[in-house]
Coordinates of C-alpha atoms and ligand atoms in Angstrom, one line a residue:
Chain A
M1 CA 0.0 0.0 0.0
D2 CA 1.2 3.5 -0.8
F3 CA 0.8 5.9 2.1
E4 CA 2.3 9.0 0.5
P5 CA -0.4 11.7 0.7
S6 CA -1.9 12.8 -2.6
E7 CA -1.5 16.4 -3.8
E8 CA -5.0 17.1 -2.5
Q9 CA -4.4 15.5 0.9
Q10 CA -1.1 17.5 1.2
L11 CA -3.0 20.7 0.6
L12 CA -5.4 19.9 3.4
I13 CA -2.5 18.8 5.7
D14 CA -0.7 22.1 5.1
Q15 CA -3.9 24.1 5.7
V16 CA -4.6 22.4 9.0
R17 CA -0.9 22.6 10.1
R18 CA -1.0 26.4 9.4
F19 CA -4.2 26.6 11.4
V20 CA -2.6 24.8 14.4
R21 CA 0.6 26.9 14.3
E22 CA -0.9 30.3 13.5
E23 CA -4.2 30.2 15.3
I24 CA -4.3 27.6 18.1
I25 CA -0.7 27.6 19.5
P26 CA -0.6 31.4 20.0
L27 CA -3.9 31.4 21.8
E28 CA -2.9 28.4 23.9
A29 CA 0.1 30.3 25.1
G30 CA -2.2 32.6 27.1
L31 CA -4.3 29.8 28.7
D32 CA -3.7 27.8 31.8
P33 CA -1.6 24.7 30.9
D34 CA -4.5 22.4 31.9
A35 CA -7.2 24.4 30.0
S36 CA -9.6 22.5 27.7
E37 CA -11.5 25.5 26.4
L38 CA -10.8 28.6 24.4
E39 CA -12.5 31.9 25.3
P40 CA -16.0 31.7 23.7
A41 CA -15.2 34.7 21.3
D42 CA -12.0 33.0 20.1
H43 CA -13.8 29.7 19.6
A44 CA -16.5 31.3 17.6
R45 CA -14.0 33.2 15.4
L46 CA -12.0 30.0 14.7
V47 CA -15.1 28.0 13.9
E48 CA -15.8 30.6 11.2
K49 CA -12.3 29.8 9.9
T50 CA -12.8 26.1 9.8
K51 CA -16.1 26.6 8.0
A52 CA -14.3 28.8 5.5
M53 CA -11.8 26.0 5.0
G54 CA -14.7 23.6 4.3
L55 CA -13.6 21.4 7.2
F56 CA -16.2 22.2 9.9
G57 CA -18.1 19.1 11.0
I58 CA -15.2 17.0 9.9
D59 CA -16.6 13.8 11.3
I60 CA -20.1 14.2 10.1
P61 CA -20.9 11.8 7.2
K62 CA -21.5 13.4 3.8
E63 CA -25.2 12.3 3.7
Y64 CA -25.8 14.4 6.9
G65 CA -24.2 17.5 5.5
G66 CA -20.5 17.0 6.6
P67 CA -17.5 17.5 4.3
D68 CA -16.6 14.5 2.2
I69 CA -13.5 13.4 4.1
D70 CA -12.4 9.8 3.7
I71 CA -10.9 8.0 6.7
V72 CA -7.3 8.0 5.4
T73 CA -7.4 11.8 4.9
R74 CA -9.1 12.1 8.3
V75 CA -6.2 10.2 9.9
L76 CA -3.7 12.5 8.2
L77 CA -5.6 15.6 9.5
A78 CA -6.0 14.1 13.0
I79 CA -2.3 13.8 13.2
E80 CA -1.9 17.5 12.5
M81 CA -4.8 18.6 14.7
A82 CA -3.3 17.0 17.8
Q83 CA 0.0 18.8 17.7
H84 CA -0.6 21.3 20.5
R85 CA -0.8 21.1 24.3
A86 CA -4.5 20.2 24.6
G87 CA -4.5 18.3 21.3
L88 CA -4.7 14.8 22.5
Y89 CA -8.2 15.0 24.0
V90 CA -9.4 18.4 22.6
P91 CA -7.8 18.7 19.1
C92 CA -8.0 22.3 18.1
Y93 CA -10.3 22.9 21.0
G94 CA -13.2 21.5 19.1
T95 CA -13.2 24.2 16.4
F96 CA -13.6 21.6 13.7
G97 CA -17.0 20.6 15.3
G98 CA -18.1 17.3 16.6
A99 CA -20.3 14.5 15.1
G100 CA -21.8 13.1 18.3
L101 CA -21.6 9.4 19.3
A102 CA -21.5 6.7 16.6
Q103 CA -24.6 5.0 17.8
I104 CA -27.1 7.8 17.2
F105 CA -26.5 7.6 13.4
E106 CA -28.3 4.3 13.7
A107 CA -31.3 5.7 15.6
N108 CA -34.8 5.5 14.1
A109 CA -36.4 8.5 12.3
D110 CA -38.1 9.9 15.5
Q111 CA -34.9 9.6 17.5
K112 CA -32.8 11.2 14.8
E113 CA -35.1 14.2 15.0
R114 CA -34.9 14.4 18.8
Y115 CA -31.2 13.6 19.2
L116 CA -29.0 13.2 16.1
Y117 CA -30.0 16.5 14.2
P118 CA -29.8 18.7 17.3
T119 CA -26.4 17.1 18.1
L120 CA -25.1 17.9 14.6
R121 CA -26.4 21.4 14.9
G122 CA -24.4 21.8 18.1
E123 CA -27.6 22.2 20.3
K124 CA -27.2 19.0 22.2
K125 CA -24.3 17.1 23.7
A126 CA -24.2 13.4 24.7
F127 CA -22.4 11.1 27.1
F128 CA -21.5 7.5 26.6
G129 CA -22.5 5.3 29.5
L130 CA -20.9 1.9 29.3
T131 CA -18.4 1.3 32.1
E132 CA -19.6 0.3 35.6
P133 CA -17.8 -0.1 38.9
S134 CA -17.8 -3.8 38.1
G135 CA -15.7 -3.3 35.0
G136 CA -15.4 -1.8 31.5
S137 CA -13.1 -4.1 29.5
D138 CA -15.7 -6.8 29.4
P139 CA -19.0 -4.9 29.6
A140 CA -21.0 -7.9 28.3
R141 CA -20.3 -9.7 31.6
A142 CA -19.7 -6.7 33.9
I143 CA -22.9 -4.7 33.3
Q144 CA -25.1 -4.8 36.4
T145 CA -27.4 -1.9 35.7
R146 CA -30.7 -3.4 35.1
A147 CA -33.6 -2.3 33.0
E148 CA -36.9 -3.9 33.9
R149 CA -40.2 -3.8 32.0
K150 CA -42.8 -1.4 33.4
D151 CA -45.8 0.6 31.9
N152 CA -44.8 0.5 28.2
G153 CA -41.2 1.3 29.1
W154 CA -38.2 0.4 31.2
V155 CA -37.1 1.2 34.8
L156 CA -33.3 1.5 35.1
N157 CA -31.4 0.9 38.4
G158 CA -27.7 0.8 38.8
A159 CA -24.5 2.8 38.5
K160 CA -21.9 3.9 35.9
I161 CA -18.4 5.2 36.5
F162 CA -15.7 7.1 34.5
I163 CA -18.4 8.7 32.3
S164 CA -17.0 11.8 30.6
N165 CA -19.2 14.9 30.1
A166 CA -22.3 13.4 31.8
D167 CA -22.8 16.5 33.9
R168 CA -22.9 18.8 30.9
A169 CA -24.7 16.6 28.4
Q170 CA -28.4 16.9 27.5
Y171 CA -28.6 13.1 27.0
G172 CA -26.6 9.9 27.0
I173 CA -26.4 6.5 25.5
V174 CA -26.7 4.0 28.4
F175 CA -26.2 0.3 28.3
A176 CA -28.3 -1.8 30.6
R177 CA -29.1 -5.5 31.2
T178 CA -32.5 -6.4 30.0
D179 CA -32.2 -10.1 30.2
A180 CA -30.1 -11.5 33.0
S181 CA -30.0 -15.0 31.5
K182 CA -28.4 -14.1 28.2
G183 CA -25.0 -12.5 28.9
R184 CA -23.9 -10.4 25.8
A185 CA -27.3 -11.0 24.2
G186 CA -29.1 -9.5 27.1
I187 CA -27.9 -5.9 26.9
T188 CA -29.9 -3.0 25.5
C189 CA -28.9 0.5 24.5
F190 CA -31.1 3.4 25.8
L191 CA -31.2 7.1 25.1
I192 CA -31.5 8.8 28.5
D193 CA -32.3 12.5 28.8
S194 CA -30.3 14.1 31.6
D195 CA -33.4 15.6 33.2
T196 CA -35.2 12.2 33.5
P197 CA -36.3 11.7 37.1
G198 CA -34.0 9.1 38.7
F199 CA -30.9 10.0 36.7
H200 CA -28.2 11.4 38.9
V201 CA -24.6 12.6 38.3
R202 CA -23.3 11.7 41.8
R203 CA -19.7 12.8 41.8
V204 CA -16.6 13.9 39.9
V205 CA -14.0 11.3 39.4
H206 CA -10.6 12.9 39.2
T207 CA -8.1 11.3 36.9
L208 CA -4.6 12.0 35.4
R209 CA -6.5 14.0 32.9
S210 CA -6.9 16.9 35.3
S211 CA -7.9 19.3 32.6
H212 CA -11.2 17.5 32.6
Y213 CA -13.0 15.0 34.7
A214 CA -15.1 11.9 34.5
T215 CA -18.2 11.3 36.6
E216 CA -20.1 8.6 38.5
L217 CA -23.8 8.1 37.7
E218 CA -26.6 6.6 39.5
F219 CA -29.9 5.4 38.1
K220 CA -32.6 5.1 40.7
D221 CA -36.0 3.9 39.5
C222 CA -35.3 5.9 36.3
W223 CA -38.3 5.2 34.0
V224 CA -38.0 5.7 30.2
S225 CA -40.5 4.8 27.5
D226 CA -40.0 2.3 24.8
H227 CA -39.2 5.2 22.4
Q228 CA -35.9 5.5 24.2
V229 CA -34.6 2.1 23.1
L230 CA -31.8 2.6 20.6
G231 CA -31.7 -0.3 18.1
E232 CA -33.3 -3.5 19.3
V233 CA -33.9 -4.9 22.7
N234 CA -31.1 -7.2 23.8
K235 CA -29.0 -6.2 20.9
G236 CA -27.2 -3.2 22.4
F237 CA -23.8 -4.3 21.3
A238 CA -24.8 -4.6 17.7
V239 CA -25.5 -0.9 17.5
A240 CA -22.8 0.9 15.5
N241 CA -20.2 -1.9 15.9
D242 CA -18.5 -0.9 12.7
R243 CA -18.5 2.8 13.4
L244 CA -17.0 2.2 16.8
T245 CA -14.1 0.1 15.5
R246 CA -13.6 2.8 12.9
Q247 CA -13.3 5.4 15.6
R248 CA -10.3 3.6 17.0
I249 CA -8.3 4.7 13.9
P250 CA -8.4 8.5 14.3
Y251 CA -8.0 7.9 18.1
A252 CA -4.6 6.3 17.2
A253 CA -3.8 9.2 14.9
G254 CA -4.2 11.7 17.8
C255 CA -1.5 9.8 19.8
I256 CA 0.8 10.0 16.7
G257 CA 0.3 13.7 16.4
V258 CA 1.3 14.3 20.0
A259 CA 4.3 11.9 19.6
I260 CA 5.5 13.9 16.5
A261 CA 5.2 17.2 18.4
A262 CA 7.1 15.8 21.4
H263 CA 9.8 14.3 19.2
E264 CA 10.3 17.6 17.3
M265 CA 10.7 19.4 20.6
A266 CA 13.3 16.8 21.7
I267 CA 15.3 17.2 18.5
E268 CA 15.4 21.0 18.8
W269 CA 16.4 20.7 22.5
A270 CA 19.1 18.1 21.8
K271 CA 20.6 20.4 19.1
M272 CA 20.6 23.4 21.4
R273 CA 21.5 22.0 24.9
S274 CA 25.1 21.3 25.9
T275 CA 26.4 19.2 28.8
F276 CA 30.0 18.3 29.6
G277 CA 31.1 20.5 26.7
E278 CA 29.1 18.8 24.0
K279 CA 25.7 19.2 22.5
L280 CA 23.2 16.5 23.6
A281 CA 22.6 15.8 19.9
N282 CA 26.2 14.5 19.7
R283 CA 25.7 12.0 22.5
Q284 CA 25.0 8.5 21.2
A285 CA 22.7 7.8 24.2
V286 CA 20.5 10.8 23.1
Q287 CA 20.7 9.9 19.4
W288 CA 19.4 6.4 20.2
M289 CA 16.5 7.8 22.1
L290 CA 15.7 10.0 19.1
V291 CA 16.0 7.0 16.8
D292 CA 13.7 5.0 18.9
N293 CA 11.2 7.9 18.8
E294 CA 11.4 7.9 15.1
I295 CA 10.8 4.2 14.8
D296 CA 7.9 4.3 17.2
I297 CA 6.3 7.1 15.3
R298 CA 6.8 5.5 11.9
T299 CA 5.6 2.2 13.1
A300 CA 2.4 3.7 14.5
K301 CA 1.8 5.8 11.5
H302 CA 2.3 2.9 9.1
F303 CA -0.2 0.6 11.0
T304 CA -2.7 3.4 11.5
L305 CA -2.7 4.4 7.8
E306 CA -3.0 0.7 6.9
A307 CA -6.0 0.3 9.1
A308 CA -7.5 3.5 7.6
E309 CA -6.8 2.3 4.0
K310 CA -8.5 -1.1 4.6
A311 CA -11.5 0.6 6.2
R312 CA -11.7 3.0 3.2
R313 CA -11.6 0.1 0.7
G314 CA -14.3 -1.7 2.6
L315 CA -12.0 -4.5 3.6
P316 CA -12.1 -6.1 7.1
F317 CA -10.1 -3.9 9.4
R318 CA -10.8 -5.0 13.0
I319 CA -7.4 -6.5 13.7
E320 CA -5.7 -3.5 11.9
A321 CA -7.6 -1.0 14.1
S322 CA -6.5 -2.9 17.2
I323 CA -2.8 -2.9 16.0
A324 CA -3.1 0.8 15.2
K325 CA -4.5 1.6 18.7
L326 CA -1.9 -0.5 20.4
T327 CA 1.2 0.8 18.5
A328 CA 0.1 4.4 18.7
S329 CA -0.9 4.6 22.3
E330 CA 2.0 2.5 23.6
G331 CA 4.6 3.9 21.2
G332 CA 3.3 7.5 21.7
G333 CA 3.7 7.1 25.5
R334 CA 7.3 6.0 25.0
V335 CA 8.1 8.9 22.7
V336 CA 6.7 11.4 25.1
D337 CA 8.7 9.7 28.0
R338 CA 11.9 9.8 26.0
S339 CA 11.4 13.4 25.0
M340 CA 10.9 14.4 28.6
Q341 CA 14.1 12.6 29.5
I342 CA 16.0 14.6 26.9
H343 CA 14.6 17.8 28.3
G344 CA 15.7 17.0 31.8
G345 CA 14.1 19.1 34.6
M346 CA 12.4 21.3 32.0
G347 CA 10.6 18.3 30.7
M348 CA 8.8 17.9 34.0
T349 CA 7.5 21.4 34.2
K350 CA 4.2 22.9 33.3
D351 CA 6.1 25.4 31.2
L352 CA 6.2 22.8 28.4
P353 CA 3.3 20.7 27.1
L354 CA 5.2 17.4 27.7
E355 CA 4.0 16.8 31.2
R356 CA 0.3 17.1 30.1
W357 CA 0.9 14.8 27.1
Y358 CA 2.6 12.3 29.4
R359 CA -0.4 12.2 31.8
E360 CA -3.0 12.1 29.0
M361 CA -1.1 9.7 26.8
R362 CA -1.1 7.2 29.8
I363 CA -4.9 7.1 29.7
R364 CA -4.8 6.1 26.1
R365 CA -3.5 2.6 27.0
V366 CA -6.7 2.1 29.0
G367 CA -9.4 4.1 27.2
E368 CA -11.3 2.7 24.1
G369 CA -10.3 -0.8 25.2
P370 CA -7.1 -1.5 27.3
S371 CA -3.9 -2.7 25.5
E372 CA -4.5 -6.2 26.8
V373 CA -8.0 -6.3 25.3
Q374 CA -6.6 -5.1 21.9
R375 CA -4.1 -7.9 22.1
M376 CA -6.9 -10.3 22.9
V377 CA -8.8 -9.2 19.8
I378 CA -5.7 -9.8 17.7
A379 CA -5.0 -13.1 19.3
R380 CA -8.5 -14.3 18.6
E381 CA -8.2 -13.4 14.9
I382 CA -4.8 -15.2 14.7
L383 CA -5.8 -18.3 16.7
G384 CA -9.5 -18.6 15.7
S385 CA -12.5 -17.9 17.8
N386 CA -12.6 -21.5 19.2
L387 CA -9.6 -20.7 21.3
R388 CA -11.3 -17.8 23.2
Chain B
M1 CA -11.9 5.5 48.6
S2 CA -12.9 8.8 47.2
I3 CA -11.5 12.2 48.1
R4 CA -13.4 14.6 50.4
L5 CA -16.1 16.4 48.4
R6 CA -16.3 19.7 50.3
L7 CA -13.6 21.9 51.7
D8 CA -14.1 21.8 55.4
K9 CA -10.9 23.1 56.9
P10 CA -11.1 25.9 59.5
W11 CA -11.2 29.4 58.2
R12 CA -8.2 31.7 58.5
P13 CA -8.2 35.5 58.5
L14 CA -7.1 36.9 55.1
S15 CA -4.2 39.0 56.2
A16 CA -0.8 39.9 54.8
E17 CA 1.0 37.6 57.2
E18 CA -1.3 34.6 56.6
A19 CA -1.0 35.0 52.8
A20 CA 2.8 35.4 52.9
G21 CA 3.0 32.1 54.8
L22 CA 1.1 30.1 52.2
P23 CA 2.8 27.5 50.0
G24 CA 3.6 28.4 46.4
Q25 CA 1.8 25.3 45.2
L26 CA -1.2 25.0 43.0
G27 CA -4.6 24.3 44.3
V28 CA -8.0 25.7 45.2
Y29 CA -9.3 28.2 47.8
Q30 CA -12.4 29.7 49.2
I31 CA -13.0 33.3 50.4
A32 CA -15.7 34.0 53.0
D33 CA -17.0 37.1 54.8
T34 CA -16.5 37.3 58.6
A35 CA -19.8 35.4 59.1
G36 CA -18.5 32.4 57.1
T37 CA -20.6 33.0 54.0
I38 CA -18.6 31.8 51.0
L39 CA -18.1 34.7 48.5
Y40 CA -15.8 33.1 46.0
I41 CA -14.2 29.8 45.1
G42 CA -10.9 30.2 43.2
Q43 CA -8.1 28.3 41.7
A44 CA -4.3 28.8 41.7
G45 CA -3.3 27.5 38.4
A46 CA 0.1 27.0 36.8
R47 CA 0.2 30.6 35.6
S48 CA 0.2 32.0 39.1
P49 CA 3.8 32.9 39.8
F50 CA 3.7 31.6 43.4
G51 CA 0.5 29.5 43.3
L52 CA -1.8 29.8 46.2
R53 CA 0.4 32.5 47.9
S54 CA 0.1 34.8 44.8
E55 CA -3.6 34.2 44.5
L56 CA -4.4 34.9 48.1
Q57 CA -2.1 38.0 48.1
R58 CA -4.0 39.3 45.1
E59 CA -7.4 38.5 46.8
L60 CA -6.2 40.5 49.9
Q61 CA -5.2 43.4 47.7
D62 CA -8.5 43.4 45.8
R63 CA -10.8 42.8 48.7
G64 CA -9.1 44.4 51.7
T65 CA -9.3 43.0 55.2
G66 CA -12.4 41.6 56.9
H67 CA -12.4 38.3 55.0
Q68 CA -11.5 34.7 55.7
F69 CA -10.0 32.0 53.5
R70 CA -9.1 28.3 53.4
I71 CA -7.0 26.4 50.8
E72 CA -6.4 23.0 49.5
V73 CA -3.1 22.2 47.7
N74 CA -4.1 20.2 44.7
M75 CA -2.3 19.5 41.4
Q76 CA -5.7 18.8 39.9
Y77 CA -6.7 22.3 40.6
R78 CA -8.9 22.6 37.5
S79 CA -11.1 19.6 37.9
R80 CA -11.2 20.2 41.7
W81 CA -12.3 23.8 41.1
F82 CA -15.2 22.7 38.8
E83 CA -16.1 20.1 41.4
L84 CA -16.2 22.6 44.3
L85 CA -18.4 25.0 42.2
M86 CA -20.8 22.3 41.2
V87 CA -21.1 20.9 44.8
Y88 CA -21.7 24.5 46.1
K89 CA -24.4 25.0 43.5
A90 CA -26.0 21.7 44.4
D91 CA -26.0 22.6 48.1
H92 CA -27.1 26.2 47.8
G93 CA -29.0 26.4 44.5
S94 CA -26.7 29.1 43.2
L95 CA -23.0 29.9 42.9
P96 CA -21.1 32.1 45.4
A97 CA -21.9 35.7 44.8
D98 CA -18.5 36.6 43.2
N99 CA -18.4 33.5 41.0
A100 CA -22.0 34.2 39.8
K101 CA -20.7 37.5 38.3
N102 CA -18.7 35.6 35.7
P103 CA -19.8 32.0 35.8
P104 CA -17.6 29.3 34.1
P105 CA -19.4 26.7 32.0
L106 CA -20.6 24.2 34.6
G107 CA -22.3 20.9 34.7
R108 CA -24.9 19.6 37.1
L109 CA -24.0 17.4 40.1
S110 CA -26.4 15.9 42.6
P111 CA -24.1 14.5 45.3
A112 CA -25.7 11.7 47.3
Ligands
FAD1 C1 -10.4 9.5 31.8 C2 -11.3 8.4 31.5 C3 -12.5 8.6 30.8 C4 -13.4 7.6 30.5 N1 -14.5 7.9 29.8 C5 -15.5 6.9 29.7 C6 -16.8 7.2 29.1 O1 -17.1 8.4 28.7 N2 -17.7 6.2 29.0 C7 -17.4 5.0 29.4 O2 -18.3 4.1 29.3 N3 -16.2 4.6 30.0 C8 -15.2 5.6 30.1 N4 -14.0 5.3 30.7 C9 -13.8 3.9 31.1 C10 -12.8 3.1 30.3 O3 -13.4 2.8 29.1 C11 -12.5 1.9 31.2 O4 -11.7 2.3 32.2 C12 -11.8 0.8 30.4 O5 -12.7 0.2 29.4 C13 -11.3 -0.3 31.3 O6 -12.3 -0.8 32.2 P1 -12.0 -0.9 33.8 O7 -11.4 0.4 34.2 O8 -13.2 -1.3 34.4 O9 -10.9 -2.0 33.9 P2 -11.1 -3.6 34.0 O10 -12.1 -4.0 33.0 O11 -11.4 -3.9 35.4 O12 -9.7 -4.1 33.6 C14 -8.6 -3.8 34.4 C15 -7.3 -4.1 33.7 O13 -7.3 -5.5 33.5 C16 -6.5 -5.8 32.3 N5 -7.4 -6.7 31.5 C17 -8.7 -6.6 31.2 N6 -9.1 -7.7 30.4 C18 -8.0 -8.4 30.2 C19 -7.7 -9.7 29.5 N7 -8.7 -10.3 28.8 N8 -6.5 -10.2 29.5 C20 -5.5 -9.5 30.2 N9 -5.7 -8.4 30.9 C21 -6.9 -7.9 30.9 C22 -6.3 -4.5 31.6 O14 -4.9 -4.1 31.9 C23 -7.2 -3.5 32.2 O15 -6.7 -2.2 32.2 C24 -13.1 6.3 30.9 C25 -11.9 6.0 31.6 C26 -11.0 7.0 31.9 C27 -9.8 6.7 32.6

């Protein structure tokens, strides 16, 4: 496969790179190092710019009015968009717009009116409620939140943990057990409005990602009508499976973008800084760290573009998406770590973005399926499903 | 085990000596009037030259004497600040008077 960007892709890459360097990074210099938001006026001004670039709503499919960006180009742009301090979790501070959660694209017509379109217009925000105190890697077995039949609807009882944005969202997608006897085939996906009686955001969960927080939720006799079932009863995990696997690819690309930015900083620093009468760049120990950075970045980029290319061609890409997520999150973490080492004490400070990347990159080995689960997915493909 | 939700340390008078003795670390703080009514919940972020000390010295300069304060050293000053504001709002139905003048984007929390 040829991963050289086409002329058209290169033009877009250059445009986004300029946007990051000329618009985002100068504004970021004036913000708290842990900030996740721009001033509203700056945000609005930059949204106008991304609209003028034809890239606003970058993740919205064409049939819903988004720009026609294929997944390979999306990966190339995600690599660029992450190259600033907040870029791993809030690339370009959201000025390219959001698309909402994958699952709502598969909602029925009535649900699309109530949830999808307002989300695409930026009027509603959603949370994704899967993980529970009993576990997130294996939700099919771990989910204990129950939904029981009552009055043409369902009553939810249970708890969720680590749920991002639930305190600010207008609705969420919540997975609950509707048939205790059926394991994976007993989970249903619900659309829950945040003002539904019995829905509570109980507390903030502080994590390494201190710029933002996760929350813990409680459902206490929370009744919703049948109209809130997303997809089919007992088929919650079937909703948007393909879209969810697809999401793993730009997720990997974000890690690569941050790794590239950290690596570039380390190269500059190594060329400038002298110890014991010699530039760091002339020390073999430092050169090897930079070489290992380069190899980690190229490996992750290769596998991520391979996954994207297979997805673009309509070929199976599940195993490739897992390899991309693994190499980018693990390799990205190593690159940031080595880059901090080369910077010495300065690398540990909040004066530079490295310490934020270090903390946030660590989460990437757990979020969207921990490394071990990605390896399990790959092992199953290699060994055959009878060896599960 | 979860961390304490509300700041419940004893109040200290907001004076030049007290402020000068504060650590230069990052964290969150509250300012109250002499009756203990919370007026403001603030954060000492990484752009404060001497963290909590700088922020409380600035508060003293802006507000003058006759106030009390308490602090929490916390590297997660940002998410902790949002948490304290949301908990206060859940407890009292509104933000402290001085935060309400320029409220940050906040979510809803209903602590158990
Ligand atoms: C900042 C942050 C934000 C998050 N946001 C959300 C959100 O918005 N919505 C949501 O639903 N969840 C969210 N999560 C939860 C996240 O998806 C889960 O933490 C993750 O899926 C792992 O689940 P767990 O923490 O319960 O770990 P567990 O499932 O208990 O697993 C613990 C560890 O065991 C190991 N492990 C698991 N399975 C295997 C295996 N088969 N073989 C070998 N080792 C294994 C892995 O190392 C894993 O990290 C968030 C988490 C964080 C940290």
